[in-house]
Amino acid sequence: MTKRIRLGVNIDHVATIRNARGGEHPDPVRAAQLAAHAGADGITTHLREDRRHISDDDLNNLEKGITLPLNLEMAATEEMLEIALQHRPHAVCLVPEKREEQTTEGGLDAAGQINTLKPIVEKLTAASIRVSLFIEPDETQIKAAKALNVPVIELHTGHYANSVNEELASELIRIEQAAKLAKSLNIEVHAGHGLTYENVMPIAALDEIAELNIGHFLIGEAIFIGLEASIKRMRYLMDAARAEDKLDFLVKHIPL
Ligand code: PXP
């Protein structure tokens, strides 16, 4: 029997819409509560150094307002470390961050930054926070993650999401091989970035992957079909990808 794959819903872009006008609407905490109701297994949020989507207040409110595990994405900086140690979320995913980028553009260079990352990983781990590194599906990065002793990695699926045809196929193979290598090293594998209804199934079908973190597409789709339906449909496609008899699953569990 294949293990159920978890869905972490990233609510950052609810805050992006709110910030376009200031004020309090739409509220990321309400979105997180709805996500829980719709079948999310966790809530993910990225407190960026420029606070372009969620704010420090949002983080406080999320901490109080949700019961699902919180996965805090953050840059490996002293400021963020201090915030994480104060909040003690269930998990921290260390990501690279550039002010001028539109979104996280690639994985963390764990191999090139072992000495900088080591004390940060150690302090988070000592505070019982599950540390994950957002990295490219690349052997060198996975071995660096192992050397850093993190229990989890999140594989960057952005290149896969932006590819077509042969490139798409080879990106998928790259992700599969990376996931197998990480699992063989006893590292839990997550994946995310750029996932949509169209491209999620081949990734969700990889048994080695325990969790997907998805945000932008779900919030965008919510404009058309509502947040609950948008998440439920993603959940359905992820479960269908894992089902042994896909046709039987698809017929029995038609979503909203
Ligand atoms: N995982 C990580 C580490 C990310 O930085 C992001 C984007 O914030 C996501 C997953 C979600 O990506 P998307 O919003 O494209 O679904």
Coordinates of C-alpha atoms and ligand atoms in Angstrom, one line a residue:
M1 CA 0.0 0.0 0.0
T2 CA 1.5 3.4 -0.9
K3 CA 1.6 6.0 1.8
R4 CA -0.7 9.0 1.6
I5 CA 1.2 12.1 0.4
R6 CA 0.7 15.2 2.6
L7 CA -0.3 18.6 1.2
G8 CA 1.1 21.8 2.8
V9 CA -0.9 24.9 1.6
N10 CA 1.1 28.1 1.3
I11 CA -1.1 31.0 2.1
D12 CA 1.4 33.8 1.3
H13 CA -0.5 35.1 -1.7
V14 CA -3.6 35.7 0.4
A15 CA -1.4 38.3 2.1
T16 CA -0.2 39.6 -1.2
I17 CA -3.8 40.4 -2.2
R18 CA -4.5 42.0 1.2
N19 CA -1.3 44.1 0.9
A20 CA -2.3 45.5 -2.4
R21 CA -4.8 47.7 -0.5
G22 CA -3.5 47.5 3.1
G23 CA -6.1 46.8 5.8
E24 CA -7.1 43.3 6.9
H25 CA -8.9 41.6 4.1
P26 CA -8.4 38.9 2.9
D27 CA -7.0 37.4 6.1
P28 CA -4.3 34.7 5.8
V29 CA -5.4 33.1 9.0
R30 CA -8.9 32.6 7.8
A31 CA -7.5 31.1 4.6
A32 CA -5.3 28.7 6.7
Q33 CA -8.4 27.6 8.7
L34 CA -10.3 27.0 5.5
A35 CA -7.3 25.1 4.1
A36 CA -7.4 22.8 7.1
H37 CA -11.1 22.2 6.5
A38 CA -10.4 21.4 2.9
G39 CA -7.9 18.7 3.7
A40 CA -4.5 20.4 4.0
D41 CA -2.1 18.6 6.3
G42 CA 0.0 21.7 7.1
I43 CA 0.2 25.4 6.5
T44 CA 3.3 26.9 4.9
T45 CA 4.3 30.5 4.9
H46 CA 7.4 32.5 3.9
L47 CA 8.3 35.4 6.0
R48 CA 10.5 37.3 3.6
E49 CA 13.1 39.8 4.6
D50 CA 11.2 42.6 2.8
R51 CA 7.8 41.3 4.3
R52 CA 6.2 41.5 0.9
H53 CA 3.5 39.0 1.7
I54 CA 3.1 37.9 5.3
S55 CA 4.1 40.2 8.2
D56 CA 5.3 39.5 11.7
D57 CA 1.8 40.1 12.9
D58 CA 0.5 37.5 10.5
L59 CA 3.0 35.0 11.9
N60 CA 1.7 35.7 15.5
N61 CA -1.9 35.4 14.4
L62 CA -1.2 32.1 12.5
E63 CA 0.5 30.7 15.5
K64 CA -2.6 31.4 17.6
G65 CA -5.2 30.7 15.0
I66 CA -4.4 27.4 13.4
T67 CA -4.1 23.8 14.7
L68 CA -2.3 22.4 11.7
P69 CA 1.5 22.2 11.8
L70 CA 3.2 25.4 10.6
N71 CA 6.1 25.2 8.1
L72 CA 8.0 28.5 8.2
E73 CA 10.0 29.2 5.1
M74 CA 12.8 31.7 5.7
A75 CA 16.3 32.8 4.6
A76 CA 19.2 31.6 6.7
T77 CA 19.9 34.9 8.4
E78 CA 20.3 35.9 12.1
E79 CA 17.1 38.0 12.0
M80 CA 15.0 35.0 10.8
L81 CA 16.7 32.6 13.1
E82 CA 15.7 34.8 16.1
I83 CA 12.1 34.9 14.9
A84 CA 12.0 31.2 14.4
L85 CA 13.4 30.5 17.8
Q86 CA 10.8 32.8 19.3
H87 CA 7.9 31.2 17.5
R88 CA 9.1 27.6 17.4
P89 CA 7.0 26.5 14.4
H90 CA 6.7 22.8 13.7
A91 CA 9.2 23.1 10.8
V92 CA 11.5 25.6 9.2
C93 CA 12.4 25.3 5.5
L94 CA 15.6 27.3 4.7
V95 CA 15.3 28.9 1.4
P96 CA 17.6 31.2 -0.7
E97 CA 16.3 34.8 -0.9
K98 CA 17.1 37.7 -3.2
R99 CA 15.3 41.0 -2.7
E100 CA 14.9 41.6 -6.5
E101 CA 13.4 38.2 -7.3
Q102 CA 9.7 37.8 -8.0
T103 CA 9.6 34.5 -6.2
T104 CA 12.2 32.0 -4.9
E105 CA 14.2 31.3 -8.1
G106 CA 16.1 28.2 -7.2
G107 CA 17.3 25.9 -4.5
L108 CA 19.6 26.8 -1.6
D109 CA 23.3 26.2 -2.3
A110 CA 23.7 24.0 0.7
A111 CA 27.0 22.5 -0.6
G112 CA 28.5 26.0 -1.0
Q113 CA 27.3 27.3 2.4
I114 CA 27.8 24.4 4.8
N115 CA 29.7 26.5 7.3
T116 CA 27.1 29.3 7.3
L117 CA 24.2 26.9 7.5
K118 CA 25.6 24.5 10.1
P119 CA 25.1 26.7 13.2
I120 CA 21.6 27.8 12.1
V121 CA 20.5 24.2 11.5
E122 CA 22.0 23.2 14.9
K123 CA 20.2 26.0 16.8
L124 CA 16.8 25.3 15.1
T125 CA 17.3 21.5 15.8
A126 CA 18.1 22.2 19.4
A127 CA 14.8 24.1 19.7
S128 CA 13.0 20.9 18.4
I129 CA 12.2 22.5 15.1
R130 CA 12.2 20.2 12.1
V131 CA 14.7 21.7 9.6
S132 CA 14.3 21.3 5.9
L133 CA 16.5 22.6 3.1
F134 CA 14.9 23.8 -0.2
I135 CA 17.4 22.5 -2.7
E136 CA 17.8 21.5 -6.4
P137 CA 17.3 17.8 -7.2
D138 CA 21.1 17.4 -7.3
E139 CA 23.4 14.8 -5.8
T140 CA 25.9 17.3 -4.4
Q141 CA 23.1 19.3 -2.6
I142 CA 21.6 16.1 -1.2
K143 CA 24.9 15.0 0.1
A144 CA 25.4 18.4 1.7
A145 CA 22.0 18.1 3.3
K146 CA 23.1 14.8 4.8
A147 CA 26.3 16.4 6.0
L148 CA 24.2 19.0 7.7
N149 CA 22.2 16.3 9.3
V150 CA 18.8 17.7 8.4
P151 CA 15.9 15.3 8.6
V152 CA 14.1 16.8 5.6
I153 CA 14.8 18.3 2.2
E154 CA 12.3 20.0 -0.1
L155 CA 13.2 19.5 -3.8
H156 CA 12.7 22.5 -6.0
T157 CA 10.2 21.6 -8.8
G158 CA 10.3 25.1 -10.4
H159 CA 12.4 23.9 -13.4
Y160 CA 10.1 20.9 -13.9
A161 CA 7.1 23.2 -13.8
N162 CA 8.6 25.5 -16.4
S163 CA 9.6 22.7 -18.8
V164 CA 7.9 21.0 -21.7
N165 CA 8.4 17.8 -23.7
E166 CA 11.8 16.1 -23.4
E167 CA 13.0 18.6 -20.9
L168 CA 10.0 17.9 -18.7
A169 CA 10.7 14.2 -18.9
S170 CA 14.3 14.7 -17.9
E171 CA 13.4 17.1 -15.1
L172 CA 11.0 14.4 -13.7
I173 CA 13.8 11.8 -13.8
R174 CA 16.1 14.2 -12.0
I175 CA 13.6 14.7 -9.3
E176 CA 12.9 10.9 -9.0
Q177 CA 16.6 10.1 -8.8
A178 CA 17.2 12.8 -6.2
A179 CA 14.2 11.6 -4.1
K180 CA 15.5 8.0 -4.2
L181 CA 19.0 9.1 -3.2
A182 CA 17.7 11.2 -0.3
K183 CA 15.4 8.5 0.9
S184 CA 18.3 6.0 0.8
L185 CA 20.2 8.4 3.1
N186 CA 17.2 8.5 5.5
I187 CA 16.1 12.0 4.6
E188 CA 12.4 12.7 4.3
V189 CA 11.6 14.2 0.9
H190 CA 9.2 17.1 0.2
A191 CA 8.8 19.0 -3.1
G192 CA 7.3 22.2 -4.3
H193 CA 7.2 25.3 -6.4
G194 CA 5.2 25.9 -9.5
L195 CA 2.9 22.9 -9.0
T196 CA -0.5 23.0 -10.7
Y197 CA -3.4 20.6 -11.5
E198 CA -1.7 19.9 -14.8
N199 CA 1.8 19.0 -13.6
V200 CA 1.2 17.7 -10.0
M201 CA 0.4 14.0 -10.7
P202 CA 3.8 12.7 -11.9
I203 CA 5.4 14.3 -8.9
A204 CA 2.8 13.1 -6.4
A205 CA 3.1 9.6 -7.9
L206 CA 6.8 9.4 -6.7
D207 CA 6.5 7.2 -3.6
E208 CA 9.7 8.7 -2.1
I209 CA 8.0 12.1 -1.7
A210 CA 6.1 12.5 1.6
E211 CA 4.8 16.1 1.1
L212 CA 4.1 18.7 -1.5
N213 CA 4.0 22.5 -0.7
I214 CA 1.8 24.4 -3.0
G215 CA 0.7 28.0 -2.9
H216 CA 0.4 30.4 -5.9
F217 CA -1.7 28.2 -8.1
L218 CA -4.2 27.2 -5.3
I219 CA -4.7 30.9 -4.3
G220 CA -5.1 31.9 -8.0
E221 CA -7.5 29.1 -8.7
A222 CA -9.5 30.1 -5.6
I223 CA -10.6 33.2 -7.5
F224 CA -12.5 31.1 -9.9
I225 CA -13.7 28.1 -7.8
G226 CA -13.2 29.1 -4.2
L227 CA -10.4 28.2 -1.9
E228 CA -11.9 25.1 -0.5
A229 CA -12.7 23.6 -3.9
S230 CA -9.3 24.6 -5.2
I231 CA -7.5 22.7 -2.4
K232 CA -9.9 19.7 -2.6
R233 CA -9.2 19.3 -6.3
M234 CA -5.4 19.3 -5.7
R235 CA -5.9 16.8 -2.9
Y236 CA -7.9 14.6 -5.2
L237 CA -5.2 14.7 -7.9
M238 CA -2.5 13.9 -5.4
D239 CA -4.5 11.0 -4.0
A240 CA -5.3 9.8 -7.5
A241 CA -1.6 9.8 -8.4
R242 CA -0.9 7.5 -5.5
A243 CA -3.9 5.2 -6.0
E244 CA -3.0 1.7 -7.1
D245 CA -6.0 1.5 -9.5
K246 CA -6.2 5.1 -10.8
L247 CA -9.2 4.6 -13.0
D248 CA -11.2 3.1 -10.1
F249 CA -10.1 6.0 -7.8
L250 CA -11.0 8.7 -10.4
V251 CA -14.5 7.2 -10.9
K252 CA -15.2 6.7 -7.2
H253 CA -13.9 10.1 -5.9
I254 CA -15.0 12.7 -8.4
P255 CA -14.3 16.1 -6.7
L256 CA -16.7 19.0 -6.4
Ligands
PXP1 N1 8.2 25.6 -1.5 C1 9.1 26.6 -1.3 C2 10.3 26.4 -0.5 C3 8.7 27.9 -1.7 O1 9.6 28.9 -1.5 C4 7.5 28.1 -2.4 C5 7.1 29.5 -2.8 O2 7.0 30.3 -1.7 C6 6.7 27.0 -2.5 C7 7.0 25.7 -2.1 C8 5.3 27.1 -3.2 O3 5.5 27.5 -4.5 P1 4.2 27.9 -5.4 O4 3.7 29.2 -4.7 O5 4.8 28.2 -6.7 O6 3.2 26.8 -5.3

